[in-house]
Coordinates of C-alpha atoms and ligand atoms in Angstrom, one line a residue:
X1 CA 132.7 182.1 -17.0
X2 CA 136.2 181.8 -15.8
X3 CA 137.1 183.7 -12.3
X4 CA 141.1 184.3 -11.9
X5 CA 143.4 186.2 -9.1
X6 CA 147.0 187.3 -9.7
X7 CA 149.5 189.9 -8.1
X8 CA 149.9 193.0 -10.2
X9 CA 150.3 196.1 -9.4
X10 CA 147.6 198.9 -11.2
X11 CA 150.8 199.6 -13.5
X12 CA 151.4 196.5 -14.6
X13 CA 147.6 196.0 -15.4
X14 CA 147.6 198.7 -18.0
X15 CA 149.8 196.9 -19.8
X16 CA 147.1 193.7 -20.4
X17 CA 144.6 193.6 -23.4
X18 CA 141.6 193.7 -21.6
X19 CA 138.5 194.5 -23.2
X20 CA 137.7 196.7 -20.0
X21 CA 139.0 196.9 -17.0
X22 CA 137.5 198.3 -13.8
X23 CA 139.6 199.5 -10.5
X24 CA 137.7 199.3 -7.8
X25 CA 138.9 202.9 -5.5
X26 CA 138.4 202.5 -1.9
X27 CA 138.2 206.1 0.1
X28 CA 141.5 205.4 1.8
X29 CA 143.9 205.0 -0.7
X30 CA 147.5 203.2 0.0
X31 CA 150.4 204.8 0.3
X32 CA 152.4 203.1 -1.9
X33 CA 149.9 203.9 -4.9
X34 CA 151.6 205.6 -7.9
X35 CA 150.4 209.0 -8.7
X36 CA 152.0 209.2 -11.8
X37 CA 150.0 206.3 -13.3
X38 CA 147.4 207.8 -15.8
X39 CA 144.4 206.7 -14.2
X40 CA 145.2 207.6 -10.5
X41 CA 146.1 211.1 -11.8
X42 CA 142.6 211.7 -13.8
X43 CA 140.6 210.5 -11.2
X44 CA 142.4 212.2 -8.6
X45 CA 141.8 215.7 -10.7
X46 CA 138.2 214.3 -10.6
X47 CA 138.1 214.1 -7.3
X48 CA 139.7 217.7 -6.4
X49 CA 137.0 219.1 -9.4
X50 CA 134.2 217.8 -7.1
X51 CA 133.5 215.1 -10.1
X52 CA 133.7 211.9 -8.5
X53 CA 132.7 211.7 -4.9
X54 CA 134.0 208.9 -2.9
X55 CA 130.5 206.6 -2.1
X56 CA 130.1 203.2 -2.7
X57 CA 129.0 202.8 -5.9
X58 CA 129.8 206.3 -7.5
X59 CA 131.7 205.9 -10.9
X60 CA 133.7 207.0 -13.2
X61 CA 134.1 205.7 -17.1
X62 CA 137.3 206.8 -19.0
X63 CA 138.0 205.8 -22.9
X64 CA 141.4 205.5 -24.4
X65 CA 143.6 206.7 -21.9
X66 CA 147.2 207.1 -23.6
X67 CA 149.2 204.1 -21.6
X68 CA 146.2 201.9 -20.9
X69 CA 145.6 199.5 -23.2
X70 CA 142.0 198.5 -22.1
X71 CA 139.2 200.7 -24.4
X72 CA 137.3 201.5 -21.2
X73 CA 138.2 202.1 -17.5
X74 CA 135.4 202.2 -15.1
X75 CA 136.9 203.4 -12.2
X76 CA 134.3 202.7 -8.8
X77 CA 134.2 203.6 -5.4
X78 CA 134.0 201.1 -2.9
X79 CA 134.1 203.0 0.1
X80 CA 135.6 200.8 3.1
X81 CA 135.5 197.4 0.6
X82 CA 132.9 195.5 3.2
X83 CA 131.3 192.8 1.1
X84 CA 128.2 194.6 0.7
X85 CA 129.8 198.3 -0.5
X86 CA 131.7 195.9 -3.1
X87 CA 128.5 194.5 -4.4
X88 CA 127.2 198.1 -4.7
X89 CA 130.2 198.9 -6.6
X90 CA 130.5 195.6 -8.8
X91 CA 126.9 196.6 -9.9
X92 CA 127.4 199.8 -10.8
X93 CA 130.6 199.0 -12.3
X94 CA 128.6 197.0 -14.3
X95 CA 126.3 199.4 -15.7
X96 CA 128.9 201.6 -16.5
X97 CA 129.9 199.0 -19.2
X98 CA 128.2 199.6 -22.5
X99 CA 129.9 197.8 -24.5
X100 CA 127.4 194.4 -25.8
X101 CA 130.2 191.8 -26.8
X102 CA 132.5 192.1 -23.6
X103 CA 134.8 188.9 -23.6
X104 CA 137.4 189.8 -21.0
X105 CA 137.4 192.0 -18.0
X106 CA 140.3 192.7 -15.9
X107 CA 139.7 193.7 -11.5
X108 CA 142.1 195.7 -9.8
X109 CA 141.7 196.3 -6.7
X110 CA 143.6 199.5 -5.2
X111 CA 143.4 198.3 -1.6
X112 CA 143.5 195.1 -0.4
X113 CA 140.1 193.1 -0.5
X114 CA 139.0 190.4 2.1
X115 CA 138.3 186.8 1.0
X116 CA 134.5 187.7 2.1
X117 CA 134.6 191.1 -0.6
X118 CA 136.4 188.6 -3.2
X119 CA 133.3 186.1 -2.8
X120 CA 130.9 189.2 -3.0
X121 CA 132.8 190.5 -6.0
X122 CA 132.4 187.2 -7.9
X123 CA 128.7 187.0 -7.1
X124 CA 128.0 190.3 -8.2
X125 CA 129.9 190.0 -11.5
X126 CA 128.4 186.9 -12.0
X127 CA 124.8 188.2 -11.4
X128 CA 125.2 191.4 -13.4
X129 CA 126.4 189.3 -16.2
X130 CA 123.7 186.4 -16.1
X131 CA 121.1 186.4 -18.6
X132 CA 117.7 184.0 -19.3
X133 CA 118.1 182.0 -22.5
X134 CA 116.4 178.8 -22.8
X135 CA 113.4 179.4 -24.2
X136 CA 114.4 182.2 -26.8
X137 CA 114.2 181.2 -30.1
X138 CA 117.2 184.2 -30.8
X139 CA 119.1 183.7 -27.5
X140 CA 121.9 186.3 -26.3
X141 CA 123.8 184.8 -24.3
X142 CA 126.5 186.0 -21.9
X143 CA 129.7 186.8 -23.9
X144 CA 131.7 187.6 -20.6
X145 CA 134.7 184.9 -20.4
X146 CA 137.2 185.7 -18.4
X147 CA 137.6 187.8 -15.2
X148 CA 141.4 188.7 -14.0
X149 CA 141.4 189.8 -10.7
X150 CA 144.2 191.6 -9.5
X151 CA 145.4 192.9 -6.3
X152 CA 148.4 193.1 -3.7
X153 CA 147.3 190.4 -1.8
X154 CA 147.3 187.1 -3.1
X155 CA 147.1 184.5 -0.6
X156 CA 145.8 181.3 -0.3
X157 CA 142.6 182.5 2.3
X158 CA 141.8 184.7 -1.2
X159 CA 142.3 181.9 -4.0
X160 CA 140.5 179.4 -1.9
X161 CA 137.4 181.8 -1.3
X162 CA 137.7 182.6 -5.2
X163 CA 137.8 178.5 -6.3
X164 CA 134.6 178.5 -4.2
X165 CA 132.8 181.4 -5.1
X166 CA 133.3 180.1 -8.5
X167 CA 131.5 176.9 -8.0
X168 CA 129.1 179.1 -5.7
X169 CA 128.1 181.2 -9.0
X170 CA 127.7 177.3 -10.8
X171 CA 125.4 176.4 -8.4
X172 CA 123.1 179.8 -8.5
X173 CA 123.2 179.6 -11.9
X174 CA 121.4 175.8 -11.7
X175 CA 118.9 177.3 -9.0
X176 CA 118.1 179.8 -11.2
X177 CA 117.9 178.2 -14.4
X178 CA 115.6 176.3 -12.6
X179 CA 113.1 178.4 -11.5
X180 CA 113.0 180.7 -14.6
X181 CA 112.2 178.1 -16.6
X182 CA 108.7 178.1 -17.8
X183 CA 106.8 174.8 -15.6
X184 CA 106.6 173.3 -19.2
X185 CA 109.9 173.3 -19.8
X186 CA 110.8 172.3 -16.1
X187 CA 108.5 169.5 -15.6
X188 CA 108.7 166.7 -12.6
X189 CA 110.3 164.5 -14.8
X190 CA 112.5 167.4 -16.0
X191 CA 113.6 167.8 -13.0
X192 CA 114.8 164.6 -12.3
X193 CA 117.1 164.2 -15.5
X194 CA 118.7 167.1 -14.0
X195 CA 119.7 165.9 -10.6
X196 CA 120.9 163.0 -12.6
X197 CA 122.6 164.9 -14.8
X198 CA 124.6 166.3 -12.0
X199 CA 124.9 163.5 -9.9
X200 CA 126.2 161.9 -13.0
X201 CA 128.6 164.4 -13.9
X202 CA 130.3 164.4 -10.3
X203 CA 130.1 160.4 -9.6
X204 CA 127.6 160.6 -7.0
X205 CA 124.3 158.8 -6.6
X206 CA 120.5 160.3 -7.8
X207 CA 117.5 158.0 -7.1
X208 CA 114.3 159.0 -9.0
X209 CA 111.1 157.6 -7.4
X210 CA 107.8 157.5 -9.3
X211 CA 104.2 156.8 -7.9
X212 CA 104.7 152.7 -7.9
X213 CA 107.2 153.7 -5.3
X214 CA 105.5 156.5 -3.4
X215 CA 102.5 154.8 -3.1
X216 CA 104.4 151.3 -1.4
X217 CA 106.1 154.2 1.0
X218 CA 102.7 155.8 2.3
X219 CA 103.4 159.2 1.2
X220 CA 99.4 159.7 1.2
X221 CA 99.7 163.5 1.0
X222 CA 102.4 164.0 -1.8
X223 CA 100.1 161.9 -3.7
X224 CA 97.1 163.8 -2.8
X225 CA 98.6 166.8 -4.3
X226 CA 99.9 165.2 -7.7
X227 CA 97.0 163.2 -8.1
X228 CA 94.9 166.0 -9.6
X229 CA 97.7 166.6 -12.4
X230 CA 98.7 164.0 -15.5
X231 CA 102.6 165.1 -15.2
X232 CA 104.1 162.4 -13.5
X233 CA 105.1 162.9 -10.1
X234 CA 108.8 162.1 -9.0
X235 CA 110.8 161.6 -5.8
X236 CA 114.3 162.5 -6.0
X237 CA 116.8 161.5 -3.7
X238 CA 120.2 163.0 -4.5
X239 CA 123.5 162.0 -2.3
X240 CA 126.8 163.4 -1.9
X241 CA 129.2 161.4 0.0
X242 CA 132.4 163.3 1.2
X243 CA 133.1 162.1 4.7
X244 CA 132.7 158.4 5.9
X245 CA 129.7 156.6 5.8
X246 CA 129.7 157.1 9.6
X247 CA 129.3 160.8 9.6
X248 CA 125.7 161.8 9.7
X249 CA 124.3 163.1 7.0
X250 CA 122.9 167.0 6.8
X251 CA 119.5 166.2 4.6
X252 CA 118.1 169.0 2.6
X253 CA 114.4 169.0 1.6
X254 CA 113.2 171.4 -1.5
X255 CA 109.8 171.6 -2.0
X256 CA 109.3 170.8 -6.1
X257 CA 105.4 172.5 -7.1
X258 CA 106.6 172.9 -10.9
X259 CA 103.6 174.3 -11.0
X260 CA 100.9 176.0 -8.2
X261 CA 97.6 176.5 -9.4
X262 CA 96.1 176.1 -6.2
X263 CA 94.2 173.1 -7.2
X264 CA 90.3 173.3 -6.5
X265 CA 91.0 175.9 -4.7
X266 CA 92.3 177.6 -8.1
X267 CA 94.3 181.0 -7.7
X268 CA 93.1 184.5 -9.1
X269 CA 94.8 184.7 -12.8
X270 CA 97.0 188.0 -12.2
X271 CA 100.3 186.9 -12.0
X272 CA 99.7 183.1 -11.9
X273 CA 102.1 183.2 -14.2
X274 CA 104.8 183.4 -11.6
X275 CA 103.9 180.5 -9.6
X276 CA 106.1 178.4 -11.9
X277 CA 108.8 179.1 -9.4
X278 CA 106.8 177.2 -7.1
X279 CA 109.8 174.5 -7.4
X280 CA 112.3 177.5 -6.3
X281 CA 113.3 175.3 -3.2
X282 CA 114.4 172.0 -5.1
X283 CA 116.6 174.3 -7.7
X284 CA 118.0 175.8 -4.6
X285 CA 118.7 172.0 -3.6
X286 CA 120.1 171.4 -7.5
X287 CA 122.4 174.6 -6.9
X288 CA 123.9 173.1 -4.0
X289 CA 124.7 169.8 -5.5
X290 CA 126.3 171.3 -8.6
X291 CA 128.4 173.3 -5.9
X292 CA 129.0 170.4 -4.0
X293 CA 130.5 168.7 -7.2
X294 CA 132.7 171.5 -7.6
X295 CA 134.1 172.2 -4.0
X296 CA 134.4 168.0 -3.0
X297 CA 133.8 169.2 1.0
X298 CA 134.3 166.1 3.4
X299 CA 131.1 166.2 4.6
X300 CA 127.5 163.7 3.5
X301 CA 124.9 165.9 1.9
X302 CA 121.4 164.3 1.0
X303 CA 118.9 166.1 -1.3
X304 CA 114.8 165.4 -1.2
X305 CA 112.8 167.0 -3.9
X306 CA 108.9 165.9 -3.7
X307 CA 108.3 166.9 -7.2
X308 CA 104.6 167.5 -8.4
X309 CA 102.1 169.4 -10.1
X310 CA 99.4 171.2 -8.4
X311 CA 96.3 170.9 -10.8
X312 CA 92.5 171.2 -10.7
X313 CA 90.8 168.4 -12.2
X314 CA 88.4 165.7 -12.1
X315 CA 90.8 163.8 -10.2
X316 CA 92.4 166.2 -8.1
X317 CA 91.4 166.3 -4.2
X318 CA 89.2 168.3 -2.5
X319 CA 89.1 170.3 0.2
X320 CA 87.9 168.6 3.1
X321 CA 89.4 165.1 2.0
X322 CA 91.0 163.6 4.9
X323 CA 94.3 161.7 3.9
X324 CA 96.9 159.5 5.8
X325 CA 100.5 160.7 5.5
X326 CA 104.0 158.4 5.6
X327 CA 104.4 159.2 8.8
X328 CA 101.0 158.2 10.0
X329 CA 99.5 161.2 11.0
X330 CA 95.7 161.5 8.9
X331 CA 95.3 165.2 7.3
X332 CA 92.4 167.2 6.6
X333 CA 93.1 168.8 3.1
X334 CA 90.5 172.2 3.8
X335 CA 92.5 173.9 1.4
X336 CA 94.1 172.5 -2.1
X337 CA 96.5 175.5 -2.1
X338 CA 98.5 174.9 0.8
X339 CA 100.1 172.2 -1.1
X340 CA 103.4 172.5 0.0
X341 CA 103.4 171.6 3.6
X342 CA 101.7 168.5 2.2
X343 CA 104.3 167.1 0.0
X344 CA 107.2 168.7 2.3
X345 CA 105.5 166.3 5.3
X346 CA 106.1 163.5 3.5
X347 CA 109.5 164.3 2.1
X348 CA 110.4 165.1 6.2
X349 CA 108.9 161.3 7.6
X350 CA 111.1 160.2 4.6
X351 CA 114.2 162.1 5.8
X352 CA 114.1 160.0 9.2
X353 CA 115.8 156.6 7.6
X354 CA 119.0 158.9 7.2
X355 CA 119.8 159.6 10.7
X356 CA 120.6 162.8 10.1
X357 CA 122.3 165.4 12.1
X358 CA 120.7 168.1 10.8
X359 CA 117.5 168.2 8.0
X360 CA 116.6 171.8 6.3
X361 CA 113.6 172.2 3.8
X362 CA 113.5 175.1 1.7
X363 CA 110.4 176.1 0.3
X364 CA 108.3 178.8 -1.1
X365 CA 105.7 178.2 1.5
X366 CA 103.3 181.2 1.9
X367 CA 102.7 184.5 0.7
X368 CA 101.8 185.1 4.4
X369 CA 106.2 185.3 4.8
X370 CA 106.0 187.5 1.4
X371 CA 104.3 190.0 3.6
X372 CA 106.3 189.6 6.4
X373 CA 109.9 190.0 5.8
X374 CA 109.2 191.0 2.0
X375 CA 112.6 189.8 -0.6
X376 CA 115.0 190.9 1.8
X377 CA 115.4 188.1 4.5
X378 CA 114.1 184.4 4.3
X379 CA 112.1 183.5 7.0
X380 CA 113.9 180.5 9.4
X381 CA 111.9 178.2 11.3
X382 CA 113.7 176.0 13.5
X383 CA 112.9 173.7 16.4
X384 CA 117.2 174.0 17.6
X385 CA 119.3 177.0 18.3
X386 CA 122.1 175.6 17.7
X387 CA 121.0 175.1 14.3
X388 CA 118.8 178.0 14.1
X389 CA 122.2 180.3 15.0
X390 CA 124.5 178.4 12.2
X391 CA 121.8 179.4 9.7
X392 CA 121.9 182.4 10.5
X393 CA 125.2 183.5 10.8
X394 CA 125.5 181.5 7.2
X395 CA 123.1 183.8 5.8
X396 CA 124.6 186.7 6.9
X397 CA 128.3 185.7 5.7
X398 CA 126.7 185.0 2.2
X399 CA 125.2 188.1 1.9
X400 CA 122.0 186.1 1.6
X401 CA 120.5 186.8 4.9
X402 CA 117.1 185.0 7.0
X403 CA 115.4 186.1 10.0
X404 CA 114.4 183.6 12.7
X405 CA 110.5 183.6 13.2
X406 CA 108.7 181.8 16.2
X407 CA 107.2 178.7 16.5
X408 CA 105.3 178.7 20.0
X409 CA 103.1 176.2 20.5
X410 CA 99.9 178.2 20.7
X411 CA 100.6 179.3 16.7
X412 CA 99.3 175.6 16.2
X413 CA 95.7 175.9 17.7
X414 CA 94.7 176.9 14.6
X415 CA 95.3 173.7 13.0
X416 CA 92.8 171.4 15.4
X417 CA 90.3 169.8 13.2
X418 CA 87.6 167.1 14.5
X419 CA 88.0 165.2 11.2
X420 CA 91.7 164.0 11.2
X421 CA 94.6 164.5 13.5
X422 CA 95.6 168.1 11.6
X423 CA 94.3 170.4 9.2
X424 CA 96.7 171.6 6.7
X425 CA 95.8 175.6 6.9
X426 CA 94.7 177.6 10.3
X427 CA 93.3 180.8 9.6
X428 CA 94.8 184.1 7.4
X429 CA 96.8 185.3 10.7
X430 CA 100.6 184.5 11.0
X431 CA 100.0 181.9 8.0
X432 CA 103.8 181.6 8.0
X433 CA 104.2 180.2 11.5
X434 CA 100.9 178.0 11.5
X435 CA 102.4 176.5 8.0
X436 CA 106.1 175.6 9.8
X437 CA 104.0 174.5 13.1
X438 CA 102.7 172.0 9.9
X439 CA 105.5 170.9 8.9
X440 CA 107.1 170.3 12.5
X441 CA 105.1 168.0 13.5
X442 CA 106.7 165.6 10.8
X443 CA 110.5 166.7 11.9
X444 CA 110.8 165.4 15.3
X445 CA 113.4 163.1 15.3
X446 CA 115.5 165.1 14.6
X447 CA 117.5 168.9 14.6
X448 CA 114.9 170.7 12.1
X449 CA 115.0 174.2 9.9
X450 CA 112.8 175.4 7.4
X451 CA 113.5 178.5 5.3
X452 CA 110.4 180.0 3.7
X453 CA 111.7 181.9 0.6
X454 CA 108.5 182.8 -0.9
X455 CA 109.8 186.5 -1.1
X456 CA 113.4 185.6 -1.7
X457 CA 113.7 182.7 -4.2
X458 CA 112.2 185.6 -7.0
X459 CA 111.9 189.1 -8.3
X460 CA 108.9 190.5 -9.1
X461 CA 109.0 194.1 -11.4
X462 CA 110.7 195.3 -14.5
X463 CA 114.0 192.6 -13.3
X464 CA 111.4 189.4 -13.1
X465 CA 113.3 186.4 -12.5
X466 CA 114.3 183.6 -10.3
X467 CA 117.5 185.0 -7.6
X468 CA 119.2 181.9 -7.3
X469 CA 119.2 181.9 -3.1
X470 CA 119.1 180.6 -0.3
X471 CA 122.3 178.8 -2.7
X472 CA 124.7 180.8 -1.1
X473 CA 123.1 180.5 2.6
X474 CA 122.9 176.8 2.4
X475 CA 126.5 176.2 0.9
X476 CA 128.0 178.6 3.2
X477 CA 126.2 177.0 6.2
X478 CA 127.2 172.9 4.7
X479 CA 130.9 174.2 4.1
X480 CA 131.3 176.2 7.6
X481 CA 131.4 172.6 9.6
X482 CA 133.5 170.8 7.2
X483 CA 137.1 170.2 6.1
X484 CA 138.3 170.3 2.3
X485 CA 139.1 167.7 0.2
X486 CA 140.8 169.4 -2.8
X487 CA 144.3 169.5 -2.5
X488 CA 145.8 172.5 -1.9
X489 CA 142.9 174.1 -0.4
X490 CA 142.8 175.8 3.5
X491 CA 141.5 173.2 5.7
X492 CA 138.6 173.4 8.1
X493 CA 137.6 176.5 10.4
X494 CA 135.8 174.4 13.0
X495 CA 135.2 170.5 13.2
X496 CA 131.7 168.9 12.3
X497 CA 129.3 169.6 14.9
X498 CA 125.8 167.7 15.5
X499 CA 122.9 170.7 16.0
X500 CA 121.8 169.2 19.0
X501 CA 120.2 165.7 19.8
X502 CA 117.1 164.4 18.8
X503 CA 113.5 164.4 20.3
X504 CA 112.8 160.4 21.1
X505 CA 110.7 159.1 18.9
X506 CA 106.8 159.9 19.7
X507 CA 104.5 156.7 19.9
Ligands
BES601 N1 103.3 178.6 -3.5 C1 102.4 179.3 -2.6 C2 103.1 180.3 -1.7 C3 103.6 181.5 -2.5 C4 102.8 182.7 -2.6 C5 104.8 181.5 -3.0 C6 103.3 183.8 -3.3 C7 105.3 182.6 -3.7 C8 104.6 183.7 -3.8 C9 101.8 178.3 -1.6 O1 101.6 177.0 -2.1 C10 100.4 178.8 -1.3 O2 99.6 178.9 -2.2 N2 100.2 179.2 0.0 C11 99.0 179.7 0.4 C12 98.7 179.1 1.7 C13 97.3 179.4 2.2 C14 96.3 178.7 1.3 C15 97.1 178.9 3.6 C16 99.2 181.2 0.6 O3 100.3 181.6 0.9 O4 98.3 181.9 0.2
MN602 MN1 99.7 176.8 -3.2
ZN603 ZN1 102.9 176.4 -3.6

């Protein structure tokens, strides 16, 4: 799908052979808008007729207007344009659409939209439009080609925040390709011929570790989990290189279950089903590398996926086995199912060689978050503020929004176990917090987050599927403290910044 911006004015856009064509109406209409033009005039009687009230999202559908050459005019309200009123209207626009075999699809915006609205129009276009296909034998794929924005406006701010949207909607499109795949047909090994299909594609390097190589590194608790499953396990290590070898790397971490069925301690069968997006947090991590590819930021990105299985079987481990991670640290498996914290602990020891300045796992970690924050917000866990603050205010700018949870020391009590140094669950309460007091334990060398998007990574209901986020959080964050490298493009906002300095290393 191919995202476009020119200058036109609503009168000259009548003019183009546009399968459809919607005008997005803001309440406060310009001055300089043309009353005379056929569509202002029929919406404006509309409007005096009580018809079409002005609300975000509240639309209007008009066929074969004499002087407009598109078959269908959606004509939507967009009330003040703010990015969220214009995913409202986008979506609604959408619906308004009937027609099946839509190739081309003109914008026009009445009133001047923000670079930010842009973004949030090309993400809501792009996710109205998407559809599953993979595994259908009669697949209907999207026929939408080609979207013409137009507008007053056209700067460079605008085409710039269009150029990355567009690789934006790439990369959310990988994330959730990803995670709607059935864990068949997105296996460890799957996986891993997909990070090197996009490394490969953009000239950057993608390692793919196996068990010979796990093993030598210690990882005793990745391979605890995978050892109960005959997949292969595999540890990929992506990196993008657009700065100097000297800059510090940010290191991203996606937690890779392909499948979660709890192991010995097996899940309930309702909706077990779903737990194939158990990987939701590396395709988040394959999103942002296809993004990456796209947008060429000067900045070094690495990507960790512990990929694996979670399986009951003859040789799968059992609760109560004790086992020593890479970072040293002996772990008392009491229960099978909270699997992730086990191979994200490794991945996170792992992480240290890089020096980063920053390292972020992403996982769907617990239903405990689930019930928390629900799919709204994205539960952040972080041991910086500085950190902490810049996902944040990512999140909100994407329209892809987390909440910072606590992490005070007393959550951990719960983990204290006389038979290793920690025990990988603490009891039912706040088992969001205990499982990040897990995991930081293993991130203290350096500035750490963790985003639990158990609720967020997928929608349950009638619209079941994988959402494609945190994409847009983590890209916006990675491209907020970077310069550009494509020509052309608006350079940096504000230079790179290290989130903080390191804990010395604990003995
Ligand atoms: N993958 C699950 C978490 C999850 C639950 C993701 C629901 C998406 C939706 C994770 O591995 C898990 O099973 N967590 C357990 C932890 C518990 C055993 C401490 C949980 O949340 O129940
Ligand atoms: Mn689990
Ligand atoms: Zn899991």
């Amino acid at each position: 799908m191919n995202f476009e911006i020119q200058k036109r004015t609503l009168s000259r856009i009548i003019r183009d052979e546009q399968d459809a064509l919607i005008v997005l109406w803001p309440s406060q209409l310009p001055e300089s808008l043309d009353i005379a033009n056929p569509i202002v005039s029929v919406v404006r009687t509309a409007i005096q007729h009580g018809d079409f009230e002005l609300k975000a999202g509240n639309v209007l559908s008009l066929y074969a207007l004499a002087g407009v050459k598109s078959r269908q005019v959606v004509v939507v309200c967009t009330e003040d344009s703010t990015p969220a009123h214009m995913r409202r209207a986008i979506a609604a626009a959408w619906g308004a659409l009937k027609s099946v075999k839509l190739k081309n699809l003109g914008v026009h915006a009445l009133a001047d939209v923000s670079a930010q609205a842009l973004q949030a129009a090309v993400s809501a276009l792009a996710e109205a439009s998407y559809s599953y296909t993979s595994t259908l034998s009669k697949p209907k794929p999207r026929t939408l080609k080609q979207v013409m924005f137009s507008m007053d406006t056209v700067d460079a701010p605008r085409r710039e925040a269009l150029a990355r949207a567009q690789a934006l909607v790439q990369g959310v499109e990988v994330a959730k390709e990803w995670a709607n795949r059935p864990a068949n047909h997105a296996t460890p090994t799957l996986l891993a011929q997909a990070a090197q299909g996009i490394a490969k594609g953009a000239g950057f390097k993608c390692e793919v570790l196996g068990v010979r190589e796990v093993t030598k590194l210690g990882m005793g608790a990745f391979l605890a989990v995978a050892q109960g499953a005959t997949e292969p396990l595999k540890f990929i290590v992506m990196r993008y290189n657009g700065a100097p070898a000297a800059q510090a790397p940010v290191v991203l971490v996606g937690k890779g279950i392909t499948f979660d069925t709890g192991g010995i301690s097996i899940k309930p069968a309702a909706e077990m089903d779903e737990m194939k997006y158990d990987m939701s947090g590396a395709a988040s991590v394959l999103g942002v590398f296809k993004a990456l590819a796209q947008i060429k930021p000067a900045i070094n990105v690495v990507g960790l996926i512990p990929a694996t299985e979670n399986m009951p079987s003859g040789q799968a481990v059992k609760p109560g086995d004790v086992v020593t991670s890479m970072s040293g640290q002996t772990i008392e498996i009491l229960n099978t199912d909270a699997e992730g914290r086990l191979v994200l602990c490794d991945a996170l020891t792992y992480a240290e060689r890089f020096k980063p300045q920053a390292v972020i796992d992403i996982a769907t970690l617990t239903g405990a978050c689930v019930i928390a924050l629900g799919a709204v917000r994205s539960g952040l866990f972080s041991s910086n503020d500085d950190l902490a603050q810049a996902l944040q205010q990512a999140g909100e700018e994407a329209g892809d929004a987390c909440w910072r949870m606590p992490l005070d020391d007393d959550y951990a009590e719960g983990l204290k176990t006389r038979f290793a140094d920690v025990a990988n669950v603490a009891g039912r309460a706040g088992g969001s917090v205990t499982a990040a007091k897990f995991l930081q334990r293993f991130a203290s060398r350096y500035p750490w987050a963790h985003l639990d998007i158990a609720g967020t990574a997928w929608r349950s209901g009638a619209a079941k599927g994988a959402t494609g986020r945190p994409v847009a959080l983590l890209l916006t964050y990675l491209l907020s403290h970077t310069t550009s490298k494509v020509p052309g493009q608006a350079a940096a906002k504000t230079p790179l910044k290290t989130a903080g300095r390191a804990k010395p290393r604990r003995t």
